[in-house]
């Protein structure tokens, strides 16, 4: 009998759905605050993120289903035994984060933060010309679930969208072109809007540096919802303050949380949100996470290939199997 530990928050209906997926298993539902090393090490299956340090030495563990798309900490050497299958929640966050990106982009393109500040001061002022998504050129760096959802929305609004992925795959219809990282600089030169949706791996550390920003068109916009470590924060602040970039929005930073006094706080036309585009802020995201876990639980019991299996050497999902 499998011992299944569930730390994803669920309602009664979702709880019943998970239990029906593995009727012969013994379930333990608990919050992060109730977690103990004993609970973690007694589980054959864990649904949801638990502190990586609690997993070390978990001899019983066979499968860990994350409630996050990111796998930081879980693919580090010695955290998961070799036999353990790791799956993530890729596919759950595209709706929430792509809409956040679109809202943030329109906010900075239309200079809305300036008008919000004027409203607080009861000041009536015109801040001049704005720009449009229609007719623009967008580059999405990291065309996975989230990047793909954003690319679709930008294409629907009249932008010509190009994507970059680490591995060569078939180009989806919503992209004008799809390239690998060796074409990054060339693609940057053509883009009016650059969106970074990169996962946090050793290969994505400081992809965006002073040189990278210098390669972008003057007056371009930059978005980052991937990982803060992919961007040199001081270089981004300088690119904004110098006027080379017209504006930026970041939901992730390096360091994070962003400390008081950091240059990003006062950078020109920068919208900062505290890593809130994902998580459980949108109810549909939580529902999608639980559904991924339920489908995978059915597959696990049947001995089938799991959806969203993470390549431990890369740190992210490479291929998703068909849904049940």
PDB file of N, CA, C and O in Angstrom, residues 39-113:
ATOM      1  N   UNK A  39       7.170  12.597   8.454  1.00  0.00           N
ATOM      2  CA  UNK A  39       6.121  12.475   7.447  1.00  0.00           C
ATOM      3  C   UNK A  39       6.719  12.343   6.053  1.00  0.00           C
ATOM      4  O   UNK A  39       6.279  11.510   5.253  1.00  0.00           O
ATOM      5  N   UNK A  40       7.707  13.161   5.765  1.00  0.00           N
ATOM      6  CA  UNK A  40       8.318  13.148   4.440  1.00  0.00           C
ATOM      7  C   UNK A  40       9.007  11.818   4.183  1.00  0.00           C
ATOM      8  O   UNK A  40       8.845  11.202   3.127  1.00  0.00           O
ATOM      9  N   UNK A  41       9.767  11.332   5.143  1.00  0.00           N
ATOM     10  CA  UNK A  41      10.549  10.104   4.943  1.00  0.00           C
ATOM     11  C   UNK A  41       9.686   8.847   5.002  1.00  0.00           C
ATOM     12  O   UNK A  41      10.136   7.779   4.597  1.00  0.00           O
ATOM     13  N   UNK A  42       8.444   8.986   5.453  1.00  0.00           N
ATOM     14  CA  UNK A  42       7.538   7.844   5.469  1.00  0.00           C
ATOM     15  C   UNK A  42       6.693   7.726   4.220  1.00  0.00           C
ATOM     16  O   UNK A  42       5.901   6.785   4.084  1.00  0.00           O
ATOM     17  N   UNK A  43       6.865   8.662   3.272  1.00  0.00           N
ATOM     18  CA  UNK A  43       6.006   8.706   2.089  1.00  0.00           C
ATOM     19  C   UNK A  43       6.641   7.985   0.906  1.00  0.00           C
ATOM     20  O   UNK A  43       7.848   8.103   0.658  1.00  0.00           O
ATOM     21  N   UNK A  44       5.802   7.251   0.167  1.00  0.00           N
ATOM     22  CA  UNK A  44       6.213   6.686  -1.117  1.00  0.00           C
ATOM     23  C   UNK A  44       6.041   7.712  -2.230  1.00  0.00           C
ATOM     24  O   UNK A  44       6.786   7.706  -3.205  1.00  0.00           O
ATOM     25  N   UNK A  45       5.031   8.564  -2.053  1.00  0.00           N
ATOM     26  CA  UNK A  45       4.700   9.598  -3.042  1.00  0.00           C
ATOM     27  C   UNK A  45       4.451  10.903  -2.308  1.00  0.00           C
ATOM     28  O   UNK A  45       3.778  10.922  -1.269  1.00  0.00           O
ATOM     29  N   UNK A  46       4.983  11.993  -2.835  1.00  0.00           N
ATOM     30  CA  UNK A  46       4.707  13.320  -2.278  1.00  0.00           C
ATOM     31  C   UNK A  46       4.121  14.187  -3.383  1.00  0.00           C
ATOM     32  O   UNK A  46       4.715  14.312  -4.457  1.00  0.00           O
ATOM     33  N   UNK A  47       2.965  14.759  -3.118  1.00  0.00           N
ATOM     34  CA  UNK A  47       2.321  15.678  -4.046  1.00  0.00           C
ATOM     35  C   UNK A  47       2.432  17.084  -3.480  1.00  0.00           C
ATOM     36  O   UNK A  47       1.756  17.431  -2.504  1.00  0.00           O
ATOM     37  N   UNK A  48       3.321  17.886  -4.053  1.00  0.00           N
ATOM     38  CA  UNK A  48       3.530  19.245  -3.578  1.00  0.00           C
ATOM     39  C   UNK A  48       4.967  19.472  -3.148  1.00  0.00           C
ATOM     40  O   UNK A  48       5.723  18.522  -2.899  1.00  0.00           O
ATOM     41  N   UNK A  49       5.354  20.735  -3.062  1.00  0.00           N
ATOM     42  CA  UNK A  49       6.729  21.091  -2.713  1.00  0.00           C
ATOM     43  C   UNK A  49       6.956  20.971  -1.211  1.00  0.00           C
ATOM     44  O   UNK A  49       6.206  21.549  -0.418  1.00  0.00           O
ATOM     45  N   UNK A  50       7.985  20.239  -0.850  1.00  0.00           N
ATOM     46  CA  UNK A  50       8.453  20.190   0.530  1.00  0.00           C
ATOM     47  C   UNK A  50       9.895  20.676   0.525  1.00  0.00           C
ATOM     48  O   UNK A  50      10.566  20.619  -0.509  1.00  0.00           O
ATOM     49  N   UNK A  51      10.396  21.199   1.633  1.00  0.00           N
ATOM     50  CA  UNK A  51      11.784  21.673   1.649  1.00  0.00           C
ATOM     51  C   UNK A  51      12.736  20.579   1.190  1.00  0.00           C
ATOM     52  O   UNK A  51      12.689  19.451   1.702  1.00  0.00           O
ATOM     53  N   UNK A  52      13.606  20.882   0.221  1.00  0.00           N
ATOM     54  CA  UNK A  52      14.517  19.857  -0.299  1.00  0.00           C
ATOM     55  C   UNK A  52      15.338  19.163   0.787  1.00  0.00           C
ATOM     56  O   UNK A  52      15.600  17.965   0.698  1.00  0.00           O
ATOM     57  N   UNK A  53      15.721  19.926   1.821  1.00  0.00           N
ATOM     58  CA  UNK A  53      16.556  19.314   2.861  1.00  0.00           C
ATOM     59  C   UNK A  53      15.815  18.215   3.619  1.00  0.00           C
ATOM     60  O   UNK A  53      16.432  17.328   4.210  1.00  0.00           O
ATOM     61  N   UNK A  54      14.478  18.260   3.614  1.00  0.00           N
ATOM     62  CA  UNK A  54      13.698  17.225   4.286  1.00  0.00           C
ATOM     63  C   UNK A  54      13.689  15.914   3.506  1.00  0.00           C
ATOM     64  O   UNK A  54      13.382  14.860   4.046  1.00  0.00           O
ATOM     65  N   UNK A  55      13.987  15.997   2.202  1.00  0.00           N
ATOM     66  CA  UNK A  55      13.893  14.817   1.342  1.00  0.00           C
ATOM     67  C   UNK A  55      15.140  13.955   1.425  1.00  0.00           C
ATOM     68  O   UNK A  55      15.087  12.746   1.219  1.00  0.00           O
ATOM     69  N   UNK A  56      16.263  14.569   1.733  1.00  0.00           N
ATOM     70  CA  UNK A  56      17.517  13.812   1.787  1.00  0.00           C
ATOM     71  C   UNK A  56      17.361  12.603   2.716  1.00  0.00           C
ATOM     72  O   UNK A  56      16.883  12.720   3.844  1.00  0.00           O
ATOM     73  N   UNK A  57      17.745  11.447   2.225  1.00  0.00           N
ATOM     74  CA  UNK A  57      17.648  10.237   3.024  1.00  0.00           C
ATOM     75  C   UNK A  57      16.285   9.581   2.996  1.00  0.00           C
ATOM     76  O   UNK A  57      16.029   8.662   3.782  1.00  0.00           O
ATOM     77  N   UNK A  58      15.398  10.023   2.110  1.00  0.00           N
ATOM     78  CA  UNK A  58      14.059   9.422   2.012  1.00  0.00           C
ATOM     79  C   UNK A  58      14.141   8.136   1.193  1.00  0.00           C
ATOM     80  O   UNK A  58      13.969   8.137  -0.027  1.00  0.00           O
ATOM     81  N   UNK A  59      14.397   7.040   1.859  1.00  0.00           N
ATOM     82  CA  UNK A  59      14.619   5.774   1.170  1.00  0.00           C
ATOM     83  C   UNK A  59      13.354   5.226   0.527  1.00  0.00           C
ATOM     84  O   UNK A  59      13.405   4.488  -0.456  1.00  0.00           O
ATOM     85  N   UNK A  60      12.174   5.573   1.065  1.00  0.00           N
ATOM     86  CA  UNK A  60      10.914   5.037   0.528  1.00  0.00           C
ATOM     87  C   UNK A  60      10.427   5.779  -0.709  1.00  0.00           C
ATOM     88  O   UNK A  60       9.667   5.238  -1.506  1.00  0.00           O
ATOM     89  N   UNK A  61      10.843   7.033  -0.856  1.00  0.00           N
ATOM     90  CA  UNK A  61      10.255   7.902  -1.876  1.00  0.00           C
ATOM     91  C   UNK A  61      10.484   7.350  -3.282  1.00  0.00           C
ATOM     92  O   UNK A  61      11.590   6.990  -3.664  1.00  0.00           O
ATOM     93  N   UNK A  62       9.393   7.297  -4.036  1.00  0.00           N
ATOM     94  CA  UNK A  62       9.447   6.811  -5.413  1.00  0.00           C
ATOM     95  C   UNK A  62       9.144   7.914  -6.428  1.00  0.00           C
ATOM     96  O   UNK A  62       9.615   7.871  -7.554  1.00  0.00           O
ATOM     97  N   UNK A  63       8.327   8.897  -6.010  1.00  0.00           N
ATOM     98  CA  UNK A  63       7.904   9.928  -6.950  1.00  0.00           C
ATOM     99  C   UNK A  63       7.574  11.207  -6.187  1.00  0.00           C
ATOM    100  O   UNK A  63       6.887  11.172  -5.171  1.00  0.00           O
ATOM    101  N   UNK A  64       8.075  12.323  -6.697  1.00  0.00           N
ATOM    102  CA  UNK A  64       7.772  13.647  -6.150  1.00  0.00           C
ATOM    103  C   UNK A  64       7.126  14.492  -7.231  1.00  0.00           C
ATOM    104  O   UNK A  64       7.745  14.750  -8.269  1.00  0.00           O
ATOM    105  N   UNK A  65       5.880  14.900  -6.997  1.00  0.00           N
ATOM    106  CA  UNK A  65       5.155  15.792  -7.901  1.00  0.00           C
ATOM    107  C   UNK A  65       5.201  17.197  -7.323  1.00  0.00           C
ATOM    108  O   UNK A  65       4.613  17.474  -6.274  1.00  0.00           O
ATOM    109  N   UNK A  66       5.914  18.099  -7.989  1.00  0.00           N
ATOM    110  CA  UNK A  66       5.987  19.482  -7.517  1.00  0.00           C
ATOM    111  C   UNK A  66       4.728  20.249  -7.868  1.00  0.00           C
ATOM    112  O   UNK A  66       4.067  19.969  -8.871  1.00  0.00           O
ATOM    113  N   UNK A  67       4.397  21.244  -7.036  1.00  0.00           N
ATOM    114  CA  UNK A  67       3.309  22.155  -7.394  1.00  0.00           C
ATOM    115  C   UNK A  67       3.843  23.403  -8.090  1.00  0.00           C
ATOM    116  O   UNK A  67       3.093  24.326  -8.402  1.00  0.00           O
ATOM    117  N   UNK A  68       5.138  23.410  -8.373  1.00  0.00           N
ATOM    118  CA  UNK A  68       5.772  24.518  -9.086  1.00  0.00           C
ATOM    119  C   UNK A  68       6.259  24.031 -10.442  1.00  0.00           C
ATOM    120  O   UNK A  68       6.450  22.831 -10.669  1.00  0.00           O
ATOM    121  N   UNK A  69       6.454  24.992 -11.357  1.00  0.00           N
ATOM    122  CA  UNK A  69       7.101  24.657 -12.624  1.00  0.00           C
ATOM    123  C   UNK A  69       8.609  24.613 -12.444  1.00  0.00           C
ATOM    124  O   UNK A  69       9.293  23.794 -13.047  1.00  0.00           O
ATOM    125  N   UNK A  70       9.129  25.492 -11.592  1.00  0.00           N
ATOM    126  CA  UNK A  70      10.549  25.512 -11.308  1.00  0.00           C
ATOM    127  C   UNK A  70      10.966  24.345 -10.428  1.00  0.00           C
ATOM    128  O   UNK A  70      10.183  23.850  -9.606  1.00  0.00           O
ATOM    129  N   UNK A  71      12.213  23.904 -10.587  1.00  0.00           N
ATOM    130  CA  UNK A  71      12.712  22.745  -9.844  1.00  0.00           C
ATOM    131  C   UNK A  71      13.933  23.088  -8.995  1.00  0.00           C
ATOM    132  O   UNK A  71      14.644  22.180  -8.546  1.00  0.00           O
ATOM    133  N   UNK A  72      14.166  24.369  -8.753  1.00  0.00           N
ATOM    134  CA  UNK A  72      15.354  24.801  -8.010  1.00  0.00           C
ATOM    135  C   UNK A  72      15.468  24.069  -6.678  1.00  0.00           C
ATOM    136  O   UNK A  72      14.519  24.042  -5.887  1.00  0.00           O
ATOM    137  N   UNK A  73      16.637  23.486  -6.424  1.00  0.00           N
ATOM    138  CA  UNK A  73      16.881  22.792  -5.175  1.00  0.00           C
ATOM    139  C   UNK A  73      16.617  21.304  -5.239  1.00  0.00           C
ATOM    140  O   UNK A  73      17.267  20.524  -4.534  1.00  0.00           O
ATOM    141  N   UNK A  74      15.689  20.892  -6.080  1.00  0.00           N
ATOM    142  CA  UNK A  74      15.306  19.474  -6.144  1.00  0.00           C
ATOM    143  C   UNK A  74      16.205  18.668  -7.076  1.00  0.00           C
ATOM    144  O   UNK A  74      16.273  17.448  -6.949  1.00  0.00           O
ATOM    145  N   UNK A  75      16.855  19.328  -8.005  1.00  0.00           N
ATOM    146  CA  UNK A  75      17.746  18.610  -8.920  1.00  0.00           C
ATOM    147  C   UNK A  75      19.207  18.682  -8.476  1.00  0.00           C
ATOM    148  O   UNK A  75      20.082  18.176  -9.173  1.00  0.00           O
ATOM    149  N   UNK A  76      19.456  19.316  -7.341  1.00  0.00           N
ATOM    150  CA  UNK A  76      20.817  19.357  -6.812  1.00  0.00           C
ATOM    151  C   UNK A  76      21.266  17.954  -6.417  1.00  0.00           C
ATOM    152  O   UNK A  76      20.460  17.130  -5.949  1.00  0.00           O
ATOM    153  N   UNK A  77      22.526  17.688  -6.576  1.00  0.00           N
ATOM    154  CA  UNK A  77      23.062  16.380  -6.259  1.00  0.00           C
ATOM    155  C   UNK A  77      22.819  15.974  -4.817  1.00  0.00           C
ATOM    156  O   UNK A  77      23.034  16.767  -3.896  1.00  0.00           O
ATOM    157  N   UNK A  78      22.349  14.753  -4.595  1.00  0.00           N
ATOM    158  CA  UNK A  78      22.146  14.223  -3.258  1.00  0.00           C
ATOM    159  C   UNK A  78      20.795  14.515  -2.642  1.00  0.00           C
ATOM    160  O   UNK A  78      20.489  14.015  -1.558  1.00  0.00           O
ATOM    161  N   UNK A  79      19.962  15.343  -3.292  1.00  0.00           N
ATOM    162  CA  UNK A  79      18.643  15.643  -2.726  1.00  0.00           C
ATOM    163  C   UNK A  79      17.682  14.490  -2.987  1.00  0.00           C
ATOM    164  O   UNK A  79      17.065  13.947  -2.068  1.00  0.00           O
ATOM    165  N   UNK A  80      17.544  14.098  -4.242  1.00  0.00           N
ATOM    166  CA  UNK A  80      16.678  12.977  -4.595  1.00  0.00           C
ATOM    167  C   UNK A  80      17.524  11.765  -4.952  1.00  0.00           C
ATOM    168  O   UNK A  80      18.455  11.879  -5.762  1.00  0.00           O
ATOM    169  N   UNK A  81      17.224  10.600  -4.389  1.00  0.00           N
ATOM    170  CA  UNK A  81      17.917   9.383  -4.833  1.00  0.00           C
ATOM    171  C   UNK A  81      17.680   9.162  -6.323  1.00  0.00           C
ATOM    172  O   UNK A  81      16.675   9.617  -6.879  1.00  0.00           O
ATOM    173  N   UNK A  82      18.580   8.460  -6.967  1.00  0.00           N
ATOM    174  CA  UNK A  82      18.513   8.275  -8.413  1.00  0.00           C
ATOM    175  C   UNK A  82      17.207   7.638  -8.868  1.00  0.00           C
ATOM    176  O   UNK A  82      16.716   7.914  -9.953  1.00  0.00           O
ATOM    177  N   UNK A  83      16.630   6.785  -8.062  1.00  0.00           N
ATOM    178  CA  UNK A  83      15.428   6.063  -8.464  1.00  0.00           C
ATOM    179  C   UNK A  83      14.165   6.922  -8.434  1.00  0.00           C
ATOM    180  O   UNK A  83      13.135   6.541  -8.999  1.00  0.00           O
ATOM    181  N   UNK A  84      14.227   8.070  -7.789  1.00  0.00           N
ATOM    182  CA  UNK A  84      13.030   8.887  -7.601  1.00  0.00           C
ATOM    183  C   UNK A  84      12.671   9.625  -8.887  1.00  0.00           C
ATOM    184  O   UNK A  84      13.526  10.252  -9.515  1.00  0.00           O
ATOM    185  N   UNK A  85      11.397   9.562  -9.266  1.00  0.00           N
ATOM    186  CA  UNK A  85      10.887  10.307 -10.419  1.00  0.00           C
ATOM    187  C   UNK A  85      10.474  11.696  -9.944  1.00  0.00           C
ATOM    188  O   UNK A  85       9.770  11.838  -8.936  1.00  0.00           O
ATOM    189  N   UNK A  86      10.881  12.723 -10.670  1.00  0.00           N
ATOM    190  CA  UNK A  86      10.501  14.096 -10.360  1.00  0.00           C
ATOM    191  C   UNK A  86       9.640  14.639 -11.491  1.00  0.00           C
ATOM    192  O   UNK A  86      10.023  14.579 -12.659  1.00  0.00           O
ATOM    193  N   UNK A  87       8.455  15.152 -11.149  1.00  0.00           N
ATOM    194  CA  UNK A  87       7.586  15.797 -12.122  1.00  0.00           C
ATOM    195  C   UNK A  87       7.217  17.184 -11.615  1.00  0.00           C
ATOM    196  O   UNK A  87       7.171  17.424 -10.410  1.00  0.00           O
ATOM    197  N   UNK A  88       6.971  18.092 -12.562  1.00  0.00           N
ATOM    198  CA  UNK A  88       6.625  19.454 -12.150  1.00  0.00           C
ATOM    199  C   UNK A  88       5.218  19.826 -12.593  1.00  0.00           C
ATOM    200  O   UNK A  88       4.486  19.002 -13.153  1.00  0.00           O
ATOM    201  N   UNK A  89       4.834  21.054 -12.346  1.00  0.00           N
ATOM    202  CA  UNK A  89       3.480  21.516 -12.659  1.00  0.00           C
ATOM    203  C   UNK A  89       3.455  22.407 -13.890  1.00  0.00           C
ATOM    204  O   UNK A  89       2.616  23.299 -14.011  1.00  0.00           O
ATOM    205  N   UNK A  90       4.385  22.164 -14.820  1.00  0.00           N
ATOM    206  CA  UNK A  90       4.366  22.917 -16.068  1.00  0.00           C
ATOM    207  C   UNK A  90       3.024  22.704 -16.762  1.00  0.00           C
ATOM    208  O   UNK A  90       2.518  21.593 -16.837  1.00  0.00           O
ATOM    209  N   UNK A  91       2.443  23.797 -17.238  1.00  0.00           N
ATOM    210  CA  UNK A  91       1.114  23.754 -17.834  1.00  0.00           C
ATOM    211  C   UNK A  91       0.059  24.371 -16.948  1.00  0.00           C
ATOM    212  O   UNK A  91      -1.033  24.708 -17.413  1.00  0.00           O
ATOM    213  N   UNK A  92       0.403  24.561 -15.671  1.00  0.00           N
ATOM    214  CA  UNK A  92      -0.572  25.133 -14.736  1.00  0.00           C
ATOM    215  C   UNK A  92      -0.495  26.657 -14.678  1.00  0.00           C
ATOM    216  O   UNK A  92      -1.475  27.319 -14.325  1.00  0.00           O
ATOM    217  N   UNK A  93       0.655  27.216 -15.039  1.00  0.00           N
ATOM    218  CA  UNK A  93       0.900  28.636 -14.772  1.00  0.00           C
ATOM    219  C   UNK A  93       0.781  29.551 -15.986  1.00  0.00           C
ATOM    220  O   UNK A  93       0.822  30.766 -15.852  1.00  0.00           O
ATOM    221  N   UNK A  94       0.650  28.976 -17.171  1.00  0.00           N
ATOM    222  CA  UNK A  94       0.664  29.787 -18.381  1.00  0.00           C
ATOM    223  C   UNK A  94      -0.391  30.863 -18.418  1.00  0.00           C
ATOM    224  O   UNK A  94      -0.130  32.008 -18.820  1.00  0.00           O
ATOM    225  N   UNK A  95      -1.606  30.533 -18.014  1.00  0.00           N
ATOM    226  CA  UNK A  95      -2.703  31.508 -18.034  1.00  0.00           C
ATOM    227  C   UNK A  95      -2.402  32.685 -17.118  1.00  0.00           C
ATOM    228  O   UNK A  95      -2.424  33.848 -17.545  1.00  0.00           O
ATOM    229  N   UNK A  96      -2.123  32.401 -15.858  1.00  0.00           N
ATOM    230  CA  UNK A  96      -1.925  33.468 -14.874  1.00  0.00           C
ATOM    231  C   UNK A  96      -0.739  34.351 -15.214  1.00  0.00           C
ATOM    232  O   UNK A  96      -0.830  35.591 -15.200  1.00  0.00           O
ATOM    233  N   UNK A  97       0.392  33.738 -15.530  1.00  0.00           N
ATOM    234  CA  UNK A  97       1.611  34.528 -15.710  1.00  0.00           C
ATOM    235  C   UNK A  97       1.602  35.277 -17.037  1.00  0.00           C
ATOM    236  O   UNK A  97       2.066  36.417 -17.112  1.00  0.00           O
ATOM    237  N   UNK A  98       1.073  34.658 -18.088  1.00  0.00           N
ATOM    238  CA  UNK A  98       1.032  35.372 -19.373  1.00  0.00           C
ATOM    239  C   UNK A  98       0.113  36.589 -19.291  1.00  0.00           C
ATOM    240  O   UNK A  98       0.404  37.632 -19.885  1.00  0.00           O
ATOM    241  N   UNK A  99      -0.997  36.474 -18.564  1.00  0.00           N
ATOM    242  CA  UNK A  99      -1.868  37.641 -18.392  1.00  0.00           C
ATOM    243  C   UNK A  99      -1.199  38.715 -17.550  1.00  0.00           C
ATOM    244  O   UNK A  99      -1.351  39.917 -17.814  1.00  0.00           O
ATOM    245  N   UNK A 100      -0.451  38.295 -16.537  1.00  0.00           N
ATOM    246  CA  UNK A 100       0.320  39.257 -15.733  1.00  0.00           C
ATOM    247  C   UNK A 100       1.320  39.996 -16.615  1.00  0.00           C
ATOM    248  O   UNK A 100       1.448  41.230 -16.542  1.00  0.00           O
ATOM    249  N   UNK A 101       2.018  39.261 -17.464  1.00  0.00           N
ATOM    250  CA  UNK A 101       3.003  39.862 -18.361  1.00  0.00           C
ATOM    251  C   UNK A 101       2.343  40.869 -19.292  1.00  0.00           C
ATOM    252  O   UNK A 101       2.876  41.973 -19.514  1.00  0.00           O
ATOM    253  N   UNK A 102       1.212  40.485 -19.855  1.00  0.00           N
ATOM    254  CA  UNK A 102       0.515  41.374 -20.777  1.00  0.00           C
ATOM    255  C   UNK A 102       0.053  42.644 -20.070  1.00  0.00           C
ATOM    256  O   UNK A 102       0.218  43.762 -20.587  1.00  0.00           O
ATOM    257  N   UNK A 103      -0.497  42.479 -18.874  1.00  0.00           N
ATOM    258  CA  UNK A 103      -0.931  43.643 -18.106  1.00  0.00           C
ATOM    259  C   UNK A 103       0.229  44.564 -17.757  1.00  0.00           C
ATOM    260  O   UNK A 103       0.130  45.794 -17.871  1.00  0.00           O
ATOM    261  N   UNK A 104       1.357  43.962 -17.342  1.00  0.00           N
ATOM    262  CA  UNK A 104       2.520  44.764 -16.980  1.00  0.00           C
ATOM    263  C   UNK A 104       3.087  45.487 -18.193  1.00  0.00           C
ATOM    264  O   UNK A 104       3.478  46.661 -18.101  1.00  0.00           O
ATOM    265  N   UNK A 105       3.122  44.799 -19.331  1.00  0.00           N
ATOM    266  CA  UNK A 105       3.654  45.422 -20.543  1.00  0.00           C
ATOM    267  C   UNK A 105       2.812  46.624 -20.963  1.00  0.00           C
ATOM    268  O   UNK A 105       3.347  47.701 -21.253  1.00  0.00           O
ATOM    269  N   UNK A 106       1.510  46.453 -20.996  1.00  0.00           N
ATOM    270  CA  UNK A 106       0.635  47.570 -21.366  1.00  0.00           C
ATOM    271  C   UNK A 106       0.771  48.714 -20.360  1.00  0.00           C
ATOM    272  O   UNK A 106       0.709  49.895 -20.734  1.00  0.00           O
ATOM    273  N   UNK A 107       0.973  48.356 -19.103  1.00  0.00           N
ATOM    274  CA  UNK A 107       1.110  49.370 -18.060  1.00  0.00           C
ATOM    275  C   UNK A 107       2.306  50.281 -18.332  1.00  0.00           C
ATOM    276  O   UNK A 107       2.194  51.512 -18.272  1.00  0.00           O
ATOM    277  N   UNK A 108       3.466  49.678 -18.666  1.00  0.00           N
ATOM    278  CA  UNK A 108       4.649  50.508 -18.884  1.00  0.00           C
ATOM    279  C   UNK A 108       4.632  51.161 -20.267  1.00  0.00           C
ATOM    280  O   UNK A 108       5.136  52.276 -20.435  1.00  0.00           O
ATOM    281  N   UNK A 109       4.050  50.497 -21.267  1.00  0.00           N
ATOM    282  CA  UNK A 109       3.986  51.097 -22.595  1.00  0.00           C
ATOM    283  C   UNK A 109       3.073  52.325 -22.610  1.00  0.00           C
ATOM    284  O   UNK A 109       3.316  53.289 -23.348  1.00  0.00           O
ATOM    285  N   UNK A 110       2.025  52.294 -21.800  1.00  0.00           N
ATOM    286  CA  UNK A 110       1.070  53.409 -21.737  1.00  0.00           C
ATOM    287  C   UNK A 110       1.380  54.380 -20.602  1.00  0.00           C
ATOM    288  O   UNK A 110       0.599  55.289 -20.317  1.00  0.00           O
ATOM    289  N   UNK A 111       2.523  54.154 -19.915  1.00  0.00           N
ATOM    290  CA  UNK A 111       3.009  55.056 -18.856  1.00  0.00           C
ATOM    291  C   UNK A 111       2.036  55.173 -17.681  1.00  0.00           C
ATOM    292  O   UNK A 111       1.962  56.215 -17.015  1.00  0.00           O
ATOM    293  N   UNK A 112       1.296  54.113 -17.425  1.00  0.00           N
ATOM    294  CA  UNK A 112       0.300  54.179 -16.358  1.00  0.00           C
ATOM    295  C   UNK A 112       0.891  54.402 -14.971  1.00  0.00           C
ATOM    296  O   UNK A 112       0.273  55.094 -14.150  1.00  0.00           O
ATOM    297  N   UNK A 113       2.084  53.857 -14.636  1.00  0.00           N
ATOM    298  CA  UNK A 113       2.641  54.154 -13.310  1.00  0.00           C
ATOM    299  C   UNK A 113       2.830  55.651 -13.062  1.00  0.00           C
ATOM    300  O   UNK A 113       2.655  56.128 -11.929  1.00  0.00           O
TER     301      UNK A 113
END
